[in-house]
Coordinates of C-alpha atoms in Angstrom, one line a residue:
M701 CA 0.0 0.0 0.0
K702 CA 1.9 3.1 1.3
E703 CA 5.2 1.3 0.7
F704 CA 4.4 1.2 -3.0
I705 CA 4.1 5.0 -3.1
E706 CA 7.3 5.4 -1.0
T707 CA 9.2 3.1 -3.3
Y708 CA 7.8 4.9 -6.4
K709 CA 8.8 8.3 -5.1
Q710 CA 12.3 7.1 -4.2
H711 CA 12.8 5.9 -7.8
Q712 CA 10.5 8.4 -9.5
E713 CA 13.1 9.8 -11.9
E714 CA 14.3 6.4 -13.1
I715 CA 10.7 5.1 -13.5
E716 CA 9.6 8.2 -15.5
F717 CA 12.6 8.0 -17.7
F718 CA 11.9 4.3 -18.4
L719 CA 8.3 4.9 -19.3
Q720 CA 9.1 8.0 -21.4
E721 CA 11.8 6.3 -23.4
S722 CA 9.8 3.1 -23.8
I723 CA 6.7 5.0 -25.1
R724 CA 8.9 7.2 -27.3
N725 CA 10.4 4.1 -29.0
L726 CA 7.0 2.9 -30.0
G727 CA 6.5 6.0 -32.2
E728 CA 2.9 7.3 -32.7
L729 CA 0.3 5.6 -30.6
T730 CA -2.8 6.6 -32.6
P731 CA -2.3 3.7 -35.2
H732 CA -2.6 1.2 -32.4
K733 CA -6.4 2.0 -32.0
E734 CA -7.1 -0.5 -34.7
S735 CA -5.8 -3.4 -32.6
E736 CA -7.3 -1.9 -29.4
F737 CA -3.7 -1.3 -28.2
S738 CA -3.0 -5.1 -27.8
K739 CA 0.7 -4.5 -28.5
L740 CA 1.0 -1.9 -25.8
F741 CA -0.7 -4.1 -23.2
N742 CA 1.6 -7.0 -24.1
L743 CA 4.7 -4.8 -23.8
F744 CA 3.6 -3.2 -20.5
P745 CA 2.2 -5.7 -18.0
S746 CA 1.5 -2.7 -15.7
L747 CA -0.6 -0.8 -18.3
E748 CA -4.2 -1.1 -17.4
L749 CA -6.1 1.7 -19.2
I750 CA -5.8 3.9 -22.3
Y751 CA -8.0 6.6 -23.7
F752 CA -7.8 9.7 -25.9
T753 CA -9.2 13.2 -25.4
N754 CA -9.5 16.1 -27.9
K755 CA -6.8 18.7 -27.2
D756 CA -9.1 21.7 -27.7
T757 CA -12.5 20.6 -26.3
K758 CA -11.0 18.4 -23.5
I759 CA -13.7 15.8 -24.3
Q760 CA -12.8 12.1 -24.3
S761 CA -12.8 11.1 -28.0
T762 CA -12.4 7.3 -27.6
A763 CA -13.7 4.5 -25.3
N764 CA -11.8 3.3 -22.3
Y765 CA -9.4 0.6 -23.6
Y766 CA -8.7 -2.0 -20.8
R767 CA -6.5 -5.0 -21.0
T768 CA -9.5 -7.4 -21.5
K769 CA -12.4 -5.1 -22.5
V770 CA -13.5 -1.8 -24.0
D771 CA -15.9 0.5 -22.2
E772 CA -17.8 2.7 -24.7
E773 CA -19.7 4.5 -21.9
A774 CA -16.6 6.6 -21.0
K775 CA -16.7 8.3 -24.4
D776 CA -17.7 12.0 -24.6
K777 CA -16.9 12.7 -21.0
N778 CA -15.3 16.1 -20.1
R779 CA -11.7 15.5 -18.9
S780 CA -10.8 19.2 -18.5
Y781 CA -10.4 18.7 -14.7
L782 CA -7.6 16.2 -15.4
I783 CA -5.8 18.2 -18.1
S784 CA -5.8 21.4 -16.0
K785 CA -3.6 19.6 -13.4
L786 CA -1.0 18.4 -15.9
E787 CA 2.4 20.1 -16.5
F788 CA 3.7 19.0 -19.9
K789 CA 7.4 19.0 -20.5
D790 CA 9.1 20.2 -23.7
D791 CA 8.6 16.8 -25.3
N792 CA 4.8 17.0 -24.8
I793 CA 4.7 14.4 -22.0
A794 CA 3.4 14.7 -18.5
F795 CA 3.3 12.5 -15.4
S796 CA 0.7 12.5 -12.7
T797 CA 1.3 12.0 -9.0
P798 CA 0.2 8.6 -7.7
Y799 CA -3.5 8.3 -7.1
I800 CA -6.4 5.8 -6.9
S801 CA -8.1 5.2 -10.2
I802 CA -11.8 5.6 -10.2
A803 CA -12.0 3.3 -13.3
T804 CA -10.0 0.4 -11.9
R805 CA -9.8 1.1 -8.2
N806 CA -6.1 0.4 -8.3
N807 CA -3.2 2.7 -7.3
C808 CA -1.7 4.0 -10.5
V809 CA 0.2 6.8 -12.2
T810 CA -0.9 8.3 -15.5
V811 CA 1.4 9.2 -18.4
T812 CA -0.1 11.8 -20.7
I813 CA 1.1 12.5 -24.2
K814 CA 0.2 15.2 -26.7
E815 CA -0.1 13.7 -30.2
G816 CA -1.5 15.7 -33.0
D817 CA -5.0 17.1 -32.0
E818 CA -5.4 14.6 -29.2
I819 CA -4.1 13.9 -25.7
I820 CA -3.4 10.3 -24.8
F821 CA -3.8 9.0 -21.3
L822 CA -2.0 5.8 -20.2
D823 CA -2.7 4.5 -16.7
F824 CA 0.1 2.3 -15.2
R825 CA -0.6 0.2 -12.1
I826 CA 2.1 1.1 -9.6
D827 CA 2.6 -2.2 -7.8
I828 CA 3.0 -4.2 -11.0
L829 CA 5.3 -1.5 -12.5
L830 CA 7.6 -1.6 -9.4
E831 CA 7.6 -5.4 -9.5
K832 CA 8.5 -5.6 -13.2
L833 CA 11.3 -3.1 -12.7
N834 CA 12.7 -5.2 -9.8
L835 CA 12.1 -2.4 -7.3
L836 CA 9.6 -4.4 -5.3
E837 CA 9.1 -8.0 -4.5
L838 CA 5.4 -8.5 -4.2
N839 CA 3.9 -11.5 -2.6
K840 CA 0.4 -11.3 -3.9
P841 CA -1.3 -13.8 -1.5
F842 CA 0.2 -12.0 1.5
H843 CA -0.6 -8.6 0.1
S844 CA -4.3 -9.7 -0.4
L845 CA -4.3 -11.2 3.1
T846 CA -2.9 -8.0 4.7
K847 CA -5.4 -5.8 2.8
G848 CA -8.3 -8.1 3.8
F849 CA -7.2 -7.9 7.4
Y850 CA -7.2 -4.1 7.4
V851 CA -10.6 -4.1 5.8
F852 CA -12.0 -6.4 8.4
A853 CA -10.4 -4.6 11.3
G854 CA -11.3 -1.2 10.1
F855 CA -15.0 -1.9 9.4
S856 CA -15.2 -3.9 12.7
M857 CA -14.0 -0.9 14.6
M858 CA -16.5 1.3 12.9
I859 CA -19.3 -1.1 13.7
L860 CA -18.2 -1.3 17.4
A861 CA -18.1 2.5 17.5
M862 CA -21.7 2.7 16.3
V863 CA -22.8 -0.1 18.6
T864 CA -21.2 1.8 21.5
I865 CA -23.1 4.9 20.6
A866 CA -26.4 3.0 20.2
F867 CA -25.9 1.3 23.6
S868 CA -25.0 4.5 25.4
L869 CA -28.1 6.3 24.1
Y870 CA -30.3 3.3 25.0
D871 CA -28.8 3.2 28.5
F872 CA -29.4 7.0 28.9
V873 CA -33.0 6.8 27.7
Y874 CA -33.7 3.7 29.9
Y875 CA -32.4 5.5 33.0
V876 CA -34.4 8.7 32.2
F877 CA -37.7 6.8 31.9
A878 CA -37.2 3.8 34.1
K879 CA -35.4 5.3 37.1
S880 CA -36.9 7.8 39.5
T881 CA -33.5 9.5 40.2
I882 CA -31.2 11.2 37.8
S883 CA -27.5 11.5 38.7
L884 CA -24.5 13.4 37.2
E885 CA -22.9 10.0 36.5
M886 CA -25.9 8.9 34.4
I887 CA -25.6 12.1 32.3
F888 CA -21.8 12.0 31.9
K889 CA -21.4 8.3 31.1
P890 CA -23.1 8.5 27.7
I891 CA -20.9 11.5 26.9
I892 CA -17.8 9.5 27.7
A893 CA -19.0 6.6 25.5
L894 CA -19.8 9.0 22.6
T895 CA -16.4 10.6 22.9
L896 CA -14.6 7.2 22.9
S897 CA -16.7 6.1 19.9
I898 CA -15.5 9.2 18.0
A899 CA -11.9 8.2 18.8
I900 CA -12.4 4.6 17.7
F901 CA -14.2 5.7 14.5
D902 CA -11.5 8.2 13.6
L903 CA -8.8 5.5 14.1
A904 CA -10.7 3.0 11.9
K905 CA -11.3 5.7 9.2
T906 CA -7.6 6.5 9.2
I907 CA -6.6 2.8 8.9
L908 CA -8.9 2.3 5.9
E909 CA -7.9 5.5 4.2
Q910 CA -4.1 4.8 4.6
E911 CA -4.0 1.1 4.1
V912 CA -7.1 0.2 1.9
F913 CA -8.7 3.1 0.0
F914 CA -5.6 5.4 -0.4
K915 CA -7.5 8.6 0.2
S916 CA -4.1 10.1 1.1
Y917 CA -0.8 8.8 -0.2
S918 CA 1.3 11.2 1.9
K919 CA 3.1 9.5 4.7
N920 CA 5.0 12.1 6.6
S921 CA 5.3 13.4 10.1
K922 CA 2.6 16.0 9.5
V923 CA 0.0 13.4 8.7
E924 CA 1.1 11.1 11.5
T925 CA 1.2 13.9 14.0
K926 CA -2.3 15.1 13.0
I927 CA -3.7 11.5 13.4
L928 CA -2.0 10.9 16.8
T929 CA -3.0 14.4 18.0
K930 CA -6.6 13.9 17.1
F931 CA -6.8 10.5 18.7
L932 CA -5.1 11.5 21.9
S933 CA -7.1 14.7 22.2
T934 CA -10.3 12.7 22.1
I935 CA -8.9 10.3 24.8
I936 CA -7.9 13.2 27.0
I937 CA -11.4 14.7 26.8
A938 CA -12.9 11.4 27.8
L939 CA -10.5 11.0 30.7
S940 CA -11.1 14.6 31.8
I941 CA -14.9 14.0 31.9
E942 CA -14.3 10.8 33.9
A943 CA -12.0 12.7 36.3
L944 CA -14.8 15.3 36.8
I945 CA -17.3 12.6 37.7
V946 CA -14.8 11.1 40.2
V947 CA -14.2 14.5 41.8
F948 CA -18.0 15.0 42.3
K949 CA -18.6 11.5 43.6
I950 CA -15.7 11.7 46.1
A951 CA -16.7 15.2 47.2
I952 CA -20.2 14.0 48.0
N953 CA -19.5 10.6 49.5
D954 CA -15.9 10.3 50.8
Y955 CA -13.6 13.3 51.0
E956 CA -10.7 11.2 52.3
K957 CA -10.3 9.6 48.8
M958 CA -9.8 12.9 47.0
I959 CA -6.2 12.0 46.5
N960 CA -7.3 9.3 44.0
A961 CA -9.0 12.0 41.9
F962 CA -5.8 14.0 42.1
Y963 CA -3.8 11.1 40.8
L964 CA -6.2 10.7 37.8
I965 CA -6.0 14.4 37.0
A966 CA -2.2 14.4 37.3
G967 CA -2.1 11.5 34.9
I968 CA -4.2 13.4 32.4
A969 CA -2.0 16.4 32.8
L970 CA 1.1 14.3 32.1
I971 CA -0.5 12.9 28.9
L972 CA -1.4 16.5 27.8
V973 CA 2.2 17.7 28.5
S974 CA 3.7 14.7 26.6
L975 CA 1.4 15.4 23.7
T976 CA 2.4 19.1 23.6
V977 CA 6.1 18.2 23.7
F978 CA 5.5 15.7 20.9
I979 CA 3.7 18.3 18.7
H980 CA 6.4 20.9 19.4
F981 CA 9.3 18.7 18.3
S982 CA 7.4 17.2 15.4
S983 CA 6.6 20.7 14.0
K984 CA 10.2 21.7 14.3
K985 CA 11.3 18.5 12.5
T986 CA 9.0 19.2 9.5
K987 CA 10.1 22.8 9.0

């Protein structure tokens, strides 16, 4: 997953040079339309999609040509949003940054070529590209197993977070209508459960985004600091609410145990200070 992107970025210049020279040696690509680009798909195992757009109108002028099929529905779609992001070099070729393909749902990089009155898009699947260039040794069964585990764990955490929310709301409603007395603990307990559910859901969402769906390919200290800060902030809020409940209960029932509340508050303060120090040094490191 993310290691594909890191490996690609480490060898980006060599990979782009290889693709550029290989495509250039083929000559014009337009004549390959007649054979549905079968020669290109045979030459490039990582190539998974080809289509053309009009240079002036930015409208897709051909179908989507896949390795094993042709999709006519993609024809006549406006691709101006893609072309506006491209930076063509002097030789009329441009490379995209790694992204997740809407058409194939694979992580890929697009090579774009100006040829006559058309712009040609070629999508290369990154993992296969790296494997064929001997930059990555991919164990496909293990890769599928790992991805499946992250899918299962991520969605399981989301389901548990929603179950926690549902149970806390049910418990609150039950106490309101079934019990004659209402306490502060009864009010604050659902808030703690909801806060922890948010933390669990955010963690699951981050796992799925980073390891499965590739919403963000950037793996750097800024992203990691943001994730950790958000998670720990939620935990600190939950612990602070719990400490508040403990203080109220001890103040009402047993003043001699107030030292226990102090220990809890001191622990929360220590976590907060540690998080502040971590953010400070992380921000200095990324400057």
